[in-house]
XYZ file of C-alpha atoms in Angstrom:
598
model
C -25.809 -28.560 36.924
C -24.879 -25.015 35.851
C -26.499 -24.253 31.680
C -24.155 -22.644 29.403
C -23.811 -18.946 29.577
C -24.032 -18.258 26.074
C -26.125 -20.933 23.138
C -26.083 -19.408 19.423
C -28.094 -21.862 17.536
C -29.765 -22.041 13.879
C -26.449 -20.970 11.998
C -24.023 -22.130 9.428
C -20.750 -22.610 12.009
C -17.643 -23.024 10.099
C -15.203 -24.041 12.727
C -11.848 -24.411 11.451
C -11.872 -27.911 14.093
C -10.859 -30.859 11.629
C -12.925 -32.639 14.156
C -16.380 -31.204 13.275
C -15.362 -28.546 10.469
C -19.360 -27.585 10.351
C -22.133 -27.422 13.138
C -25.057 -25.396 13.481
C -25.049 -24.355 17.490
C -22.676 -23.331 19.973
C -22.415 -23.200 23.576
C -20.066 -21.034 25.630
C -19.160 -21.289 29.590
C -16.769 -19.400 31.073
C -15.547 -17.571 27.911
C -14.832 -20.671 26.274
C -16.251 -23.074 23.734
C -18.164 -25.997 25.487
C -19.715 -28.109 23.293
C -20.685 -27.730 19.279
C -23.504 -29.571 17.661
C -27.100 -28.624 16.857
C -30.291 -27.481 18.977
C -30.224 -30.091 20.674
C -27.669 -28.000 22.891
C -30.327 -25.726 23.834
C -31.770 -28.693 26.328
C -28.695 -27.900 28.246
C -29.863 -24.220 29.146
C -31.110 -22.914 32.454
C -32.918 -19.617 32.833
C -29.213 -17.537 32.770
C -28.354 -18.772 29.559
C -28.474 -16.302 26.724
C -29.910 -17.744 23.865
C -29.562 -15.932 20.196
C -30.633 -17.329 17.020
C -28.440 -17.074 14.313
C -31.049 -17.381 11.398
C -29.096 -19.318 9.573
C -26.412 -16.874 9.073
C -22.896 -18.100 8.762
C -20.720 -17.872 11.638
C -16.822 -17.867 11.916
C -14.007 -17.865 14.544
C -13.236 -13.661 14.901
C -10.631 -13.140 12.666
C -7.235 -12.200 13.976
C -4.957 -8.786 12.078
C -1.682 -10.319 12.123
C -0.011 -6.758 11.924
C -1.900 -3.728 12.812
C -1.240 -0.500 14.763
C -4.440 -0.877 16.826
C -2.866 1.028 19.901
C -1.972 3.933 17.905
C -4.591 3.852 15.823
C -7.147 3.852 18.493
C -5.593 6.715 20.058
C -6.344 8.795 17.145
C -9.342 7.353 15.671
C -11.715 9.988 16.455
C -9.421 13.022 15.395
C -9.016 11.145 11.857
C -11.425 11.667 8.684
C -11.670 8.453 7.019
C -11.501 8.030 2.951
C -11.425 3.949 3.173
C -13.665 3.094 0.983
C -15.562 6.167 -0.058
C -15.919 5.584 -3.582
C -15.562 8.945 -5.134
C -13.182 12.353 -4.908
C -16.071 14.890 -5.664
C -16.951 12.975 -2.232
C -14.041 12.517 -0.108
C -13.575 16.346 -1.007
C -17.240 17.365 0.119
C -16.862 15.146 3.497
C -13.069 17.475 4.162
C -14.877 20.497 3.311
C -17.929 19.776 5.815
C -15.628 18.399 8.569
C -13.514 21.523 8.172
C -16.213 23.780 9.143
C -17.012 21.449 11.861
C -13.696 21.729 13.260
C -12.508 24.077 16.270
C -8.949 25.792 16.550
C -6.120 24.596 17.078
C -7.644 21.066 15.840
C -6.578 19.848 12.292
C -8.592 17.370 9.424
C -6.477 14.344 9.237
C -6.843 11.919 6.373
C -4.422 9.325 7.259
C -4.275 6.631 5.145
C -6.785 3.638 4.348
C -7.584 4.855 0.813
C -5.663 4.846 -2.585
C -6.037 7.157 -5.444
C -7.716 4.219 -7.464
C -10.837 3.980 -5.534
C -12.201 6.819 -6.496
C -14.104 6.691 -9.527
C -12.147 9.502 -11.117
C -9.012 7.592 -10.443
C -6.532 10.534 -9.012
C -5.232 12.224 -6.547
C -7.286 15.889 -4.965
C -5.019 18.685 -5.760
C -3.330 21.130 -3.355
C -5.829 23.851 -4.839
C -8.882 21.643 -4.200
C -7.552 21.012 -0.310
C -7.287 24.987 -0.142
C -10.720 25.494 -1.579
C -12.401 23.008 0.701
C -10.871 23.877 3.791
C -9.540 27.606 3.551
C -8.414 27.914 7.130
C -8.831 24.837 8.907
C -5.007 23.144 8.894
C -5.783 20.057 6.751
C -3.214 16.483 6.741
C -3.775 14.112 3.931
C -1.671 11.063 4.034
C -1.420 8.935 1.359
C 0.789 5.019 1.988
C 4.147 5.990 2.710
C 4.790 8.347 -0.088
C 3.600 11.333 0.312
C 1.292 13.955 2.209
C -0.554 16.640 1.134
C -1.039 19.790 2.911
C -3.094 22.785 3.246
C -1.724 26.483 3.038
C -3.071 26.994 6.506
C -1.303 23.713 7.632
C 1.488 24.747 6.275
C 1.552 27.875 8.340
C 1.296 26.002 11.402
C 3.954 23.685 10.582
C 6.172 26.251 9.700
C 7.502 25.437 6.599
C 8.990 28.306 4.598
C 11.233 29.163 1.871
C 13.882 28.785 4.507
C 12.701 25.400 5.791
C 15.547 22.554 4.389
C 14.480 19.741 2.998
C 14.792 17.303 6.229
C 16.547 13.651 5.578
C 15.139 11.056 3.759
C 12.145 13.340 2.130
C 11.615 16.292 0.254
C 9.232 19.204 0.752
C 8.093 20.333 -2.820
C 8.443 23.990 -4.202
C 6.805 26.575 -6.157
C 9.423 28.412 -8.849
C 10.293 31.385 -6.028
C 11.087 28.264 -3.705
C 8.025 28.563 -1.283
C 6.609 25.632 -0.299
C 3.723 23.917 -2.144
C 2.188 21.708 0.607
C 3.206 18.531 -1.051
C 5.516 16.714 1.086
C 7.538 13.635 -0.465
C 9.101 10.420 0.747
C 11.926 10.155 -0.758
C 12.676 7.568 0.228
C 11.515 6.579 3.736
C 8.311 8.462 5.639
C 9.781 10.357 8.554
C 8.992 13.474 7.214
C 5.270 12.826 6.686
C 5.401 11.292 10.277
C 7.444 13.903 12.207
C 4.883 16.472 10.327
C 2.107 14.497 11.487
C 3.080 14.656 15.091
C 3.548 18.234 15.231
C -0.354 18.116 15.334
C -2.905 18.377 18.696
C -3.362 15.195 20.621
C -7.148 14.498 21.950
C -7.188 14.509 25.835
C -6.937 11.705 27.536
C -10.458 10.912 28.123
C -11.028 12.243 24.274
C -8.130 9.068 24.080
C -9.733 6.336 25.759
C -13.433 7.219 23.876
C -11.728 7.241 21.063
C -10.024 3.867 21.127
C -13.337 2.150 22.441
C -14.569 3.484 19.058
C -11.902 2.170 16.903
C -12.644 -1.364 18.755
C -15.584 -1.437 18.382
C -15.400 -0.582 14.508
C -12.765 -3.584 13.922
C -15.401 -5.885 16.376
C -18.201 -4.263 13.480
C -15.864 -5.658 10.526
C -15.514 -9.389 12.861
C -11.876 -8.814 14.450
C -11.825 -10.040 18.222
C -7.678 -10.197 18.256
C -4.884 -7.783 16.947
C -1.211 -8.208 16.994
C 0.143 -4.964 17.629
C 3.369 -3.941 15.882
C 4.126 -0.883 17.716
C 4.446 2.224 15.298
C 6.565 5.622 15.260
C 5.914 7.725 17.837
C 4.395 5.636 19.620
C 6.131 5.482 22.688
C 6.461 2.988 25.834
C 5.184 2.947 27.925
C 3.205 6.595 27.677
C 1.618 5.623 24.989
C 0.021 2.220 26.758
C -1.466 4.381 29.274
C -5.375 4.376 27.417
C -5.153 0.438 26.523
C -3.865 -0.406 30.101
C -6.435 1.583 31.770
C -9.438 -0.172 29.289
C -7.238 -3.573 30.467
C -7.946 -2.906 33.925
C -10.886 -1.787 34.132
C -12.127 -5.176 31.943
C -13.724 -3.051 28.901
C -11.305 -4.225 26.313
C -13.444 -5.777 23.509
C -10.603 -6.777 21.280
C -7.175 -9.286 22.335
C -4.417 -7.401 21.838
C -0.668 -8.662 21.537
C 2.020 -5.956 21.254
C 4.908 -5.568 20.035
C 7.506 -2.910 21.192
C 8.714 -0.477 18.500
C 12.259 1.231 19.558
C 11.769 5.176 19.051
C 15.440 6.199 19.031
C 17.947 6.405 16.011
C 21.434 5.061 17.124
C 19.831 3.959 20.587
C 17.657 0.846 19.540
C 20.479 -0.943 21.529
C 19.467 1.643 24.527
C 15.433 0.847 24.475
C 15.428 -2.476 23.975
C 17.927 -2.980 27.300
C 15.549 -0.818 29.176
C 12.831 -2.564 28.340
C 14.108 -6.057 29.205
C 14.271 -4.945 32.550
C 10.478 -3.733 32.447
C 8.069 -6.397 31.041
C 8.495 -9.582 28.911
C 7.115 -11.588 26.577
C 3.998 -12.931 28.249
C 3.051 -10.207 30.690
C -0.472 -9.738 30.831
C -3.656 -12.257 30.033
C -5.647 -13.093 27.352
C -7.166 -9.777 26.525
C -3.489 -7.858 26.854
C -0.422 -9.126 26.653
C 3.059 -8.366 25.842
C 4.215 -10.157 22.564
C 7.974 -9.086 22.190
C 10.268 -6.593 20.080
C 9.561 -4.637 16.822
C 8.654 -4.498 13.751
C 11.263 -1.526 14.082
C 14.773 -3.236 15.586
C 17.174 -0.507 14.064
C 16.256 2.223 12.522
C 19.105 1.747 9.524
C 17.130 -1.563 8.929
C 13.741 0.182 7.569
C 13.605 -0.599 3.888
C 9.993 1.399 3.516
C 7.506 0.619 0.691
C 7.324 3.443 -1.645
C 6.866 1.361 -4.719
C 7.201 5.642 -6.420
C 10.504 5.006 -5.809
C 13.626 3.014 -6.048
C 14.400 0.293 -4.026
C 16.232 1.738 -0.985
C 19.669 0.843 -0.324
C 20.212 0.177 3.405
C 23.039 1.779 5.082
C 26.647 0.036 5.595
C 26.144 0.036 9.171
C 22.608 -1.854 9.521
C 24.124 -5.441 10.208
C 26.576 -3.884 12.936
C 23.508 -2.110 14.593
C 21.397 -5.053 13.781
C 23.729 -7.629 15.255
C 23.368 -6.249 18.966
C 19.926 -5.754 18.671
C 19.254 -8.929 17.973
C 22.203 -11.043 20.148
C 20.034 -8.976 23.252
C 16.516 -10.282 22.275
C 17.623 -14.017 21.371
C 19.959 -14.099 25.089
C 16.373 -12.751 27.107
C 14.545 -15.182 25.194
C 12.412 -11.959 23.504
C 10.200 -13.139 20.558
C 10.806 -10.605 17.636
C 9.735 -8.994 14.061
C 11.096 -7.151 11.625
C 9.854 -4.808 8.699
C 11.101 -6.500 5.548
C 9.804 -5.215 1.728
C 12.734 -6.291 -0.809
C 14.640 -9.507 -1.068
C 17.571 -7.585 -0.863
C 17.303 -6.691 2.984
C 16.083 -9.791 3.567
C 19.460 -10.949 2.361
C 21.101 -9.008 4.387
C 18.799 -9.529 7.654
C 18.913 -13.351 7.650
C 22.722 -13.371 7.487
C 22.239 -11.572 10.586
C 20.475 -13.802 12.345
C 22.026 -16.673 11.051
C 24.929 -15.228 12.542
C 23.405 -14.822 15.997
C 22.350 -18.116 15.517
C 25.575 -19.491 15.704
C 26.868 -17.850 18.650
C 23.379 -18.073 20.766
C 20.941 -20.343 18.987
C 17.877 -19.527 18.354
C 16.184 -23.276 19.374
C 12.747 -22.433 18.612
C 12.632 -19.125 19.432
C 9.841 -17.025 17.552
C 10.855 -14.792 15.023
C 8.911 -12.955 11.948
C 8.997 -11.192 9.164
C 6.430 -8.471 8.317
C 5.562 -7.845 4.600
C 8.259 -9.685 2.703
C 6.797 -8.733 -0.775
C 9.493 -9.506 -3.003
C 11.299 -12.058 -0.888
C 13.003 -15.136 -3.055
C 12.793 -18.983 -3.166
C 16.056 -18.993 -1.502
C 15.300 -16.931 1.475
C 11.999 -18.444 2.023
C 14.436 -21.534 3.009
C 16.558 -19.423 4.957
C 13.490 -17.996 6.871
C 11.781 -22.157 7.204
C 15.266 -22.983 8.267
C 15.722 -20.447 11.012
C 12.254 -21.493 11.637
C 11.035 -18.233 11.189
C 7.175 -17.096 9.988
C 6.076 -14.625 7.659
C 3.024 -11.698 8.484
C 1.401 -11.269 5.441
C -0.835 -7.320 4.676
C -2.507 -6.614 1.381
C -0.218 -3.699 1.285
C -0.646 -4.677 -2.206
C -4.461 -4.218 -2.611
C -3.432 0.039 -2.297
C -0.469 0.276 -4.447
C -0.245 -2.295 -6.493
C -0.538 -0.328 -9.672
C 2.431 1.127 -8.849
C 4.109 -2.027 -8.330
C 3.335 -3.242 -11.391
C 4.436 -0.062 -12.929
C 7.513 -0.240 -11.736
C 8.653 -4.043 -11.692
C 6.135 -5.673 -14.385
C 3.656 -8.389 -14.351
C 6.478 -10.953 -13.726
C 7.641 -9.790 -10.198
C 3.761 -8.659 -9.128
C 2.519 -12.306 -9.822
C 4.138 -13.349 -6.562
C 4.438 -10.512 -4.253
C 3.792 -11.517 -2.098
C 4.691 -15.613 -2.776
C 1.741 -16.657 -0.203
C 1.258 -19.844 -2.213
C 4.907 -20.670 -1.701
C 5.380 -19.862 1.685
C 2.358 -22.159 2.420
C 3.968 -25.118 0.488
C 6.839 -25.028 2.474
C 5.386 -25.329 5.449
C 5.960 -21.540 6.971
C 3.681 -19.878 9.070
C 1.661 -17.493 7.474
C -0.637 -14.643 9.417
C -2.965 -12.376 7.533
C -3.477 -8.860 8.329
C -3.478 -4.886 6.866
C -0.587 -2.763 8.403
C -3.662 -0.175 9.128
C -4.670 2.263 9.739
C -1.937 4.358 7.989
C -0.318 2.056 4.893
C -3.751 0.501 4.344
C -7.690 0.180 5.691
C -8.048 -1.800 8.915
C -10.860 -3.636 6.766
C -9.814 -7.188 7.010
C -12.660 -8.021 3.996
C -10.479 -6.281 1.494
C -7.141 -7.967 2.990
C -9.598 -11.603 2.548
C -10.767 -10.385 -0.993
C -7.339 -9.767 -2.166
C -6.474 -13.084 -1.536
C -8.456 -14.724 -3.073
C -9.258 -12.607 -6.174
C -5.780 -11.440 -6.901
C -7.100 -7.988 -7.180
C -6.245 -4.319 -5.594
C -8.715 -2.439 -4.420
C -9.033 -0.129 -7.485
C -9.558 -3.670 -9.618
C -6.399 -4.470 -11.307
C -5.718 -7.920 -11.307
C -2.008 -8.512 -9.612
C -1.914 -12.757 -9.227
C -2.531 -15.605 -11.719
C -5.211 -18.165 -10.368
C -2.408 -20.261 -9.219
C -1.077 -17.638 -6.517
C -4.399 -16.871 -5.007
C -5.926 -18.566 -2.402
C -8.970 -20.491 -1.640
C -11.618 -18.611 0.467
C -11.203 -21.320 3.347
C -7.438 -20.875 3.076
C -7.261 -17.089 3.216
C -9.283 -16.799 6.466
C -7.013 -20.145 7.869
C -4.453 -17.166 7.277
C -6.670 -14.806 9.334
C -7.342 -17.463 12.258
C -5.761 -20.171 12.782
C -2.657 -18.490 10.954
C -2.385 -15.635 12.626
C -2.605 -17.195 16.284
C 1.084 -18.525 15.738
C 2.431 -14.897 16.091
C 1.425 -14.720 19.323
C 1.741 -18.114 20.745
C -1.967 -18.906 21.232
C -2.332 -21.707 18.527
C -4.937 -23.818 20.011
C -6.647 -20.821 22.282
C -7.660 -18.965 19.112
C -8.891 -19.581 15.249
C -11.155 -22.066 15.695
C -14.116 -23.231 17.322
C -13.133 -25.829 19.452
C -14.030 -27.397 23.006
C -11.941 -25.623 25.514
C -11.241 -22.855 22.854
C -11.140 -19.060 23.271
C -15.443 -18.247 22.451
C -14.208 -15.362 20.188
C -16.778 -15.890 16.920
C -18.809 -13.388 14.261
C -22.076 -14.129 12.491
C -21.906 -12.223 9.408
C -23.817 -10.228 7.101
C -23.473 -12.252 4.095
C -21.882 -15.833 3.611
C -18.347 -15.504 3.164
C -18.046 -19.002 1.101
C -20.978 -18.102 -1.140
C -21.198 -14.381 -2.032
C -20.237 -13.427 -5.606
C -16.388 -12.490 -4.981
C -16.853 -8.454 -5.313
C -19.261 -9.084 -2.136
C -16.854 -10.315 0.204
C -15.314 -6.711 0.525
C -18.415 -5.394 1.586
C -18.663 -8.157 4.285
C -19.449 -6.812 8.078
C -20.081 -8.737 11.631
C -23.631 -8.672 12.777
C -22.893 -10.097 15.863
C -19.295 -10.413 17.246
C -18.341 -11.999 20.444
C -15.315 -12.095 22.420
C -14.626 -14.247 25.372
C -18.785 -15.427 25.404
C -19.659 -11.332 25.573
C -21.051 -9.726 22.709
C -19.235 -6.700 22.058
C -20.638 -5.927 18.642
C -24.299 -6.214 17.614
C -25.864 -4.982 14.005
C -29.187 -5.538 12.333
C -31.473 -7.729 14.298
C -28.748 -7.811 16.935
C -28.294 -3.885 17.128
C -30.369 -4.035 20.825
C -27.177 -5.996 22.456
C -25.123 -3.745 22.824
C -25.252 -0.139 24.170
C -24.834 3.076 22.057
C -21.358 4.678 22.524
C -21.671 8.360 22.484
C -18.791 10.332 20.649
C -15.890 12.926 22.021
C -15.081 15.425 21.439
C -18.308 16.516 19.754
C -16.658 17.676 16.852
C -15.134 14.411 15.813
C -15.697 12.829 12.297
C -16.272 9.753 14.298
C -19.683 11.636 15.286
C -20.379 12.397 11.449
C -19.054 9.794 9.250
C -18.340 6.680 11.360
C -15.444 4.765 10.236
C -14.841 2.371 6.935
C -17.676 4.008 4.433
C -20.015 1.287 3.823
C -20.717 1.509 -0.381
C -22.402 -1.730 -2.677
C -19.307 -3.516 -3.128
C -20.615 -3.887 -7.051
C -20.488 0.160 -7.386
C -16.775 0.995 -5.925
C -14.995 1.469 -8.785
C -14.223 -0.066 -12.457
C -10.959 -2.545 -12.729
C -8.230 -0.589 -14.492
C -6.081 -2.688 -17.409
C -2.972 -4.370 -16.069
C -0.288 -2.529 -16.426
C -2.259 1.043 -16.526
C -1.062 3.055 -13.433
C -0.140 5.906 -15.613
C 3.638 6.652 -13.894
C 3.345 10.508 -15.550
C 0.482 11.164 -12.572
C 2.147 9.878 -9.757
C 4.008 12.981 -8.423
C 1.754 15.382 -10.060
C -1.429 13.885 -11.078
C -3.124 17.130 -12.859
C -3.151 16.027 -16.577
C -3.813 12.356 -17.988
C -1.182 11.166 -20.722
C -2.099 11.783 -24.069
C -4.861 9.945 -25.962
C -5.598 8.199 -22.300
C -9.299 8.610 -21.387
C -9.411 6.939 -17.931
C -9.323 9.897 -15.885
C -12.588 11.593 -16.572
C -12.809 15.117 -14.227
């Protein structure tokens, strides 16, 4: 009789399997779980079984990002500079100023996202001067959540924006008093200026493309992720855009699961795409390493009710439910599982009487169906969604810009966005995840410690005790939880016979670490489908090297998430601190505040 192919032994094994919740060895056949129990599984091996010793580290299912733009993401992974988690601006600004030198025309820097003013120890924003100083002729891109973007004189010169440039829709491109612009580029109130911007920039080659998104896999397999539900993204267009992930599909080199969802690209023709692409693929399509998930998170474009807790709530336009309507009738008839963007209760409102509507004419009858964020969604909605039988993708969107939250709606309101705790209670489905790379860091540690400490990343404290979760329930969320937005419940988030062998050992144990630990939490040892894709530390000689390209890439110089002692990132700020005078100009502190210390 055939051994197992793979036997990790001598480690803690939390399983998430009611039936044996704890075991110390596992053995894998066939990319699947075959039997759990201790060493006396290793009497089962032959001489092709792969044996690895665990060394009494703890071991997990791989956690699963609910919502994350992996595809895009990886396409651009090794163009971007990453600021997620580097602990200071004096450094952030010295890494910009080194990767600008190290950058060849036409390229730009690109920050984009994954960090938040209150990381940094000096708790602010850089300055347009400071970009200019650092980076003098290089066209630099900062992106910061979905509020704003900073740019450099000589990216502003590229773009093109003048005295004469208008102000496009939606945002607002900031001014000096002879009404040139200042490189400050504003939200106000949704982020397709930033975006459109952003895409004015080079794209990497194609090969560049594919090297680049085997880096950003195996970074998330680094931080424990073997699955990703993709949620599409702007620009981001089908099926073009699929091109690099289908090709590492084919060729059997994906070491992530990806789901994906299919993000409409067209203002006014949502109705257009989404007909197209009926006729093209469906929900299913693919296997368990790629498949094809459904529609969204963007259905209609008049439906986007963008988090820019800067600003006011946004008031959706009079014609949403008459856009949203079709969309939806057309993905409930094909039998298309869907998800929508959702922030403020008061679109939800307005989006569930939608579908409840549909539901009438074509029912729904157990047809999946999920909102993304839903931060400030009510009691009364969460009933609507539980009756509809809908499910709810939960980010620590939170984590990043919670200060400003709390600035702007009090401790009342931020004590239950989102209402996790409730959602649970009633029995919805709940997936964990970031949004990353661009709203927050692909990090899924910070998304677990969030949960459970009721903190954002720069330390304010957001949740009472009573909204946070347990460590065991938070990564349920990013597991078990998760696997319901993609139909796999049973195939992945737990460590059962006949179960997907997707599983990381990790650096420290999650259950046990002083709480400020589990954000600096990393995979030692991930494995997807019985392979390791992912080996650190004692395991670092599994897995080959992956060189870098292009050979200028920040990849090459910085890596990915900055890796800091989770005990030295930053001091908690007071509730309710978030100084509102800095948050469009950030120069000068308030006076008689001493926080900001520069």
């Amino acid at each position: 009789m055939k051994g197992p192919d793979l036997i990790i032994y001598n480690g803690r094994i939390s399983t998430l399997d009611a039936q044996r919740p704890e075991v110390s060895a596992v053995a894998i056949s066939d990319g699947k779980v075959e039997g759990l129990g201790g060493e006396e599984l290793i009497a089962d091996a032959d001489e092709h079984t792969q044996r690895i010793d665990a060394a009494g580290r703890r071991i997990i299912p791989g956690l699963n990002d609910s919502h994350i733009h992996v595809i895009r993401g990886g396409l651009n992974f090794n163009m971007e500079l990453r600021w997620d988690g580097v602990p200071s601006l004096a450094l952030a600004l010295e890494m910009l100023k080194e990767q600008a030198r190290r950058t060849p025309p036409p390229q730009w820097v690109r920050v984009i996202g994954g960090w938040t003013e209150f990381q940094f120890k000096e708790r602010r924003m850089p300055t347009l001067e400071e970009l200019n100083l650092a980076a003098p002729d290089t066209p630099v891109f900062v992106l910061h959540l979905y509020d704003r973007a900073l740019v450099n004189r000589a990216a502003l010169h590229v773009l093109g924006y003048g005295k004469d440039t208008p102000d496009p829709p939606g945002g607002v491109i900031e001014r000096d008093r002879n009404g040139n612009p200042t490189g400050l580029l504003i939200a106000k109130p949704n982020a397709m200026l930033l975006y459109a911007s952003l895409a004015k920039g080079p794209k990497l080659a194609f090969e560049d493309q594919m090297n680049s998104t085997r880096h950003f896999l195996r970074e998330l397999n680094r931080l424990g992720l073997t699955s990703a539900i993709d949620a599409g993204g702007g620009f981001q267009n089908y099926p073009d855009d699929y091109r690099v992930i289908n090709e590492l599909a084919d060729r059997g080199e994906l070491p992530l699961r990806i789901a994906y969802n299919l993000f409409t690209q067209h203002p006014k023709g949502e109705l257009a795409d989404f007909s197209e692409w009926v006729t093209m693929t469906g929900p299913g399509q693919g296997d368990d390493f790629l498949r094809m998930n459904g529609a969204g998170e963007m259905l209609v474009f008049s439906a986007a009710d963008f988090e820019d807790f800067l600003e006011p709530r946004p008031d959706l336009p009079s014609d949403m439910e008459g856009e949203l309507v079709q969309v939806v009738r057309l993905l409930v008839e094909k039998r298309w599982p869907f998800r929508l963007h959702a922030t403020y209760d008061e679109s939800i409102t307005r989006f569930l009487d939608v579908f409840e509507a549909v539901h009438r004419v074509v029912p729904f009858a157990g047809l999946r169906w999920f909102f993304d964020h839903a931060e400030t969604i009510s009691a009364r909605n969460l009933e609507r969604v539980a009756a509809l039988g809908g499910g709810i993708a939960t980010q620590n969107r939170m984590a990043f810009q919670g200060e400003y939250f709390l600035e702007r709606y009090g401790e009342r309101l931020t004590s239950h966005a989102p209402p996790i705790r409730s959602m649970l209670e009633m029995g919805i489905p709940v997936g964990a995840g970031t949004d990353a790379t661009r709203v927050s860091s692909y990090n899924p540690w910070l998304s677990l410690y969030w949960m459970v400490s009721g903190r954002t990343i720069g330390g304010s404290i957001l949740y009472p005790e009573q909204n946070r979760l347990t460590r065991m329930e938070a990564l349920t969320l990013y597991t078990r939880g998760s696997s319901w937005f993609s139909q796999e419940e049973g195939k992945k988030g737990s460590l059962a016979p006949g179960a997907l062998a997707d599983l990381a050992v990790l650096s420290s144990d999650y259950f046990t670490v002083p709480e400020e630990e589990i954000k600096g939490i990393e995979s030692v040892l991930t494995v997807v489908g019985g392979k390791v894709v992912y080996g650190g530390e004692e395991f670092g000689n599994l897995v080959p090297p992956l060189p870098v390209s292009p050979d200028w890439s920040p990849v090459d110089r910085y890596g990915g998430y900055h890796k800091v002692d989770a005990q030295a990132d930053v001091q908690p700020l007071h509730r309710g601190h978030a100084h509102t005078s800095l948050q469009r100009g950030w120069r000068f502190p308030p006076p008689g505040c001493d926080c900001f210390v520069y």
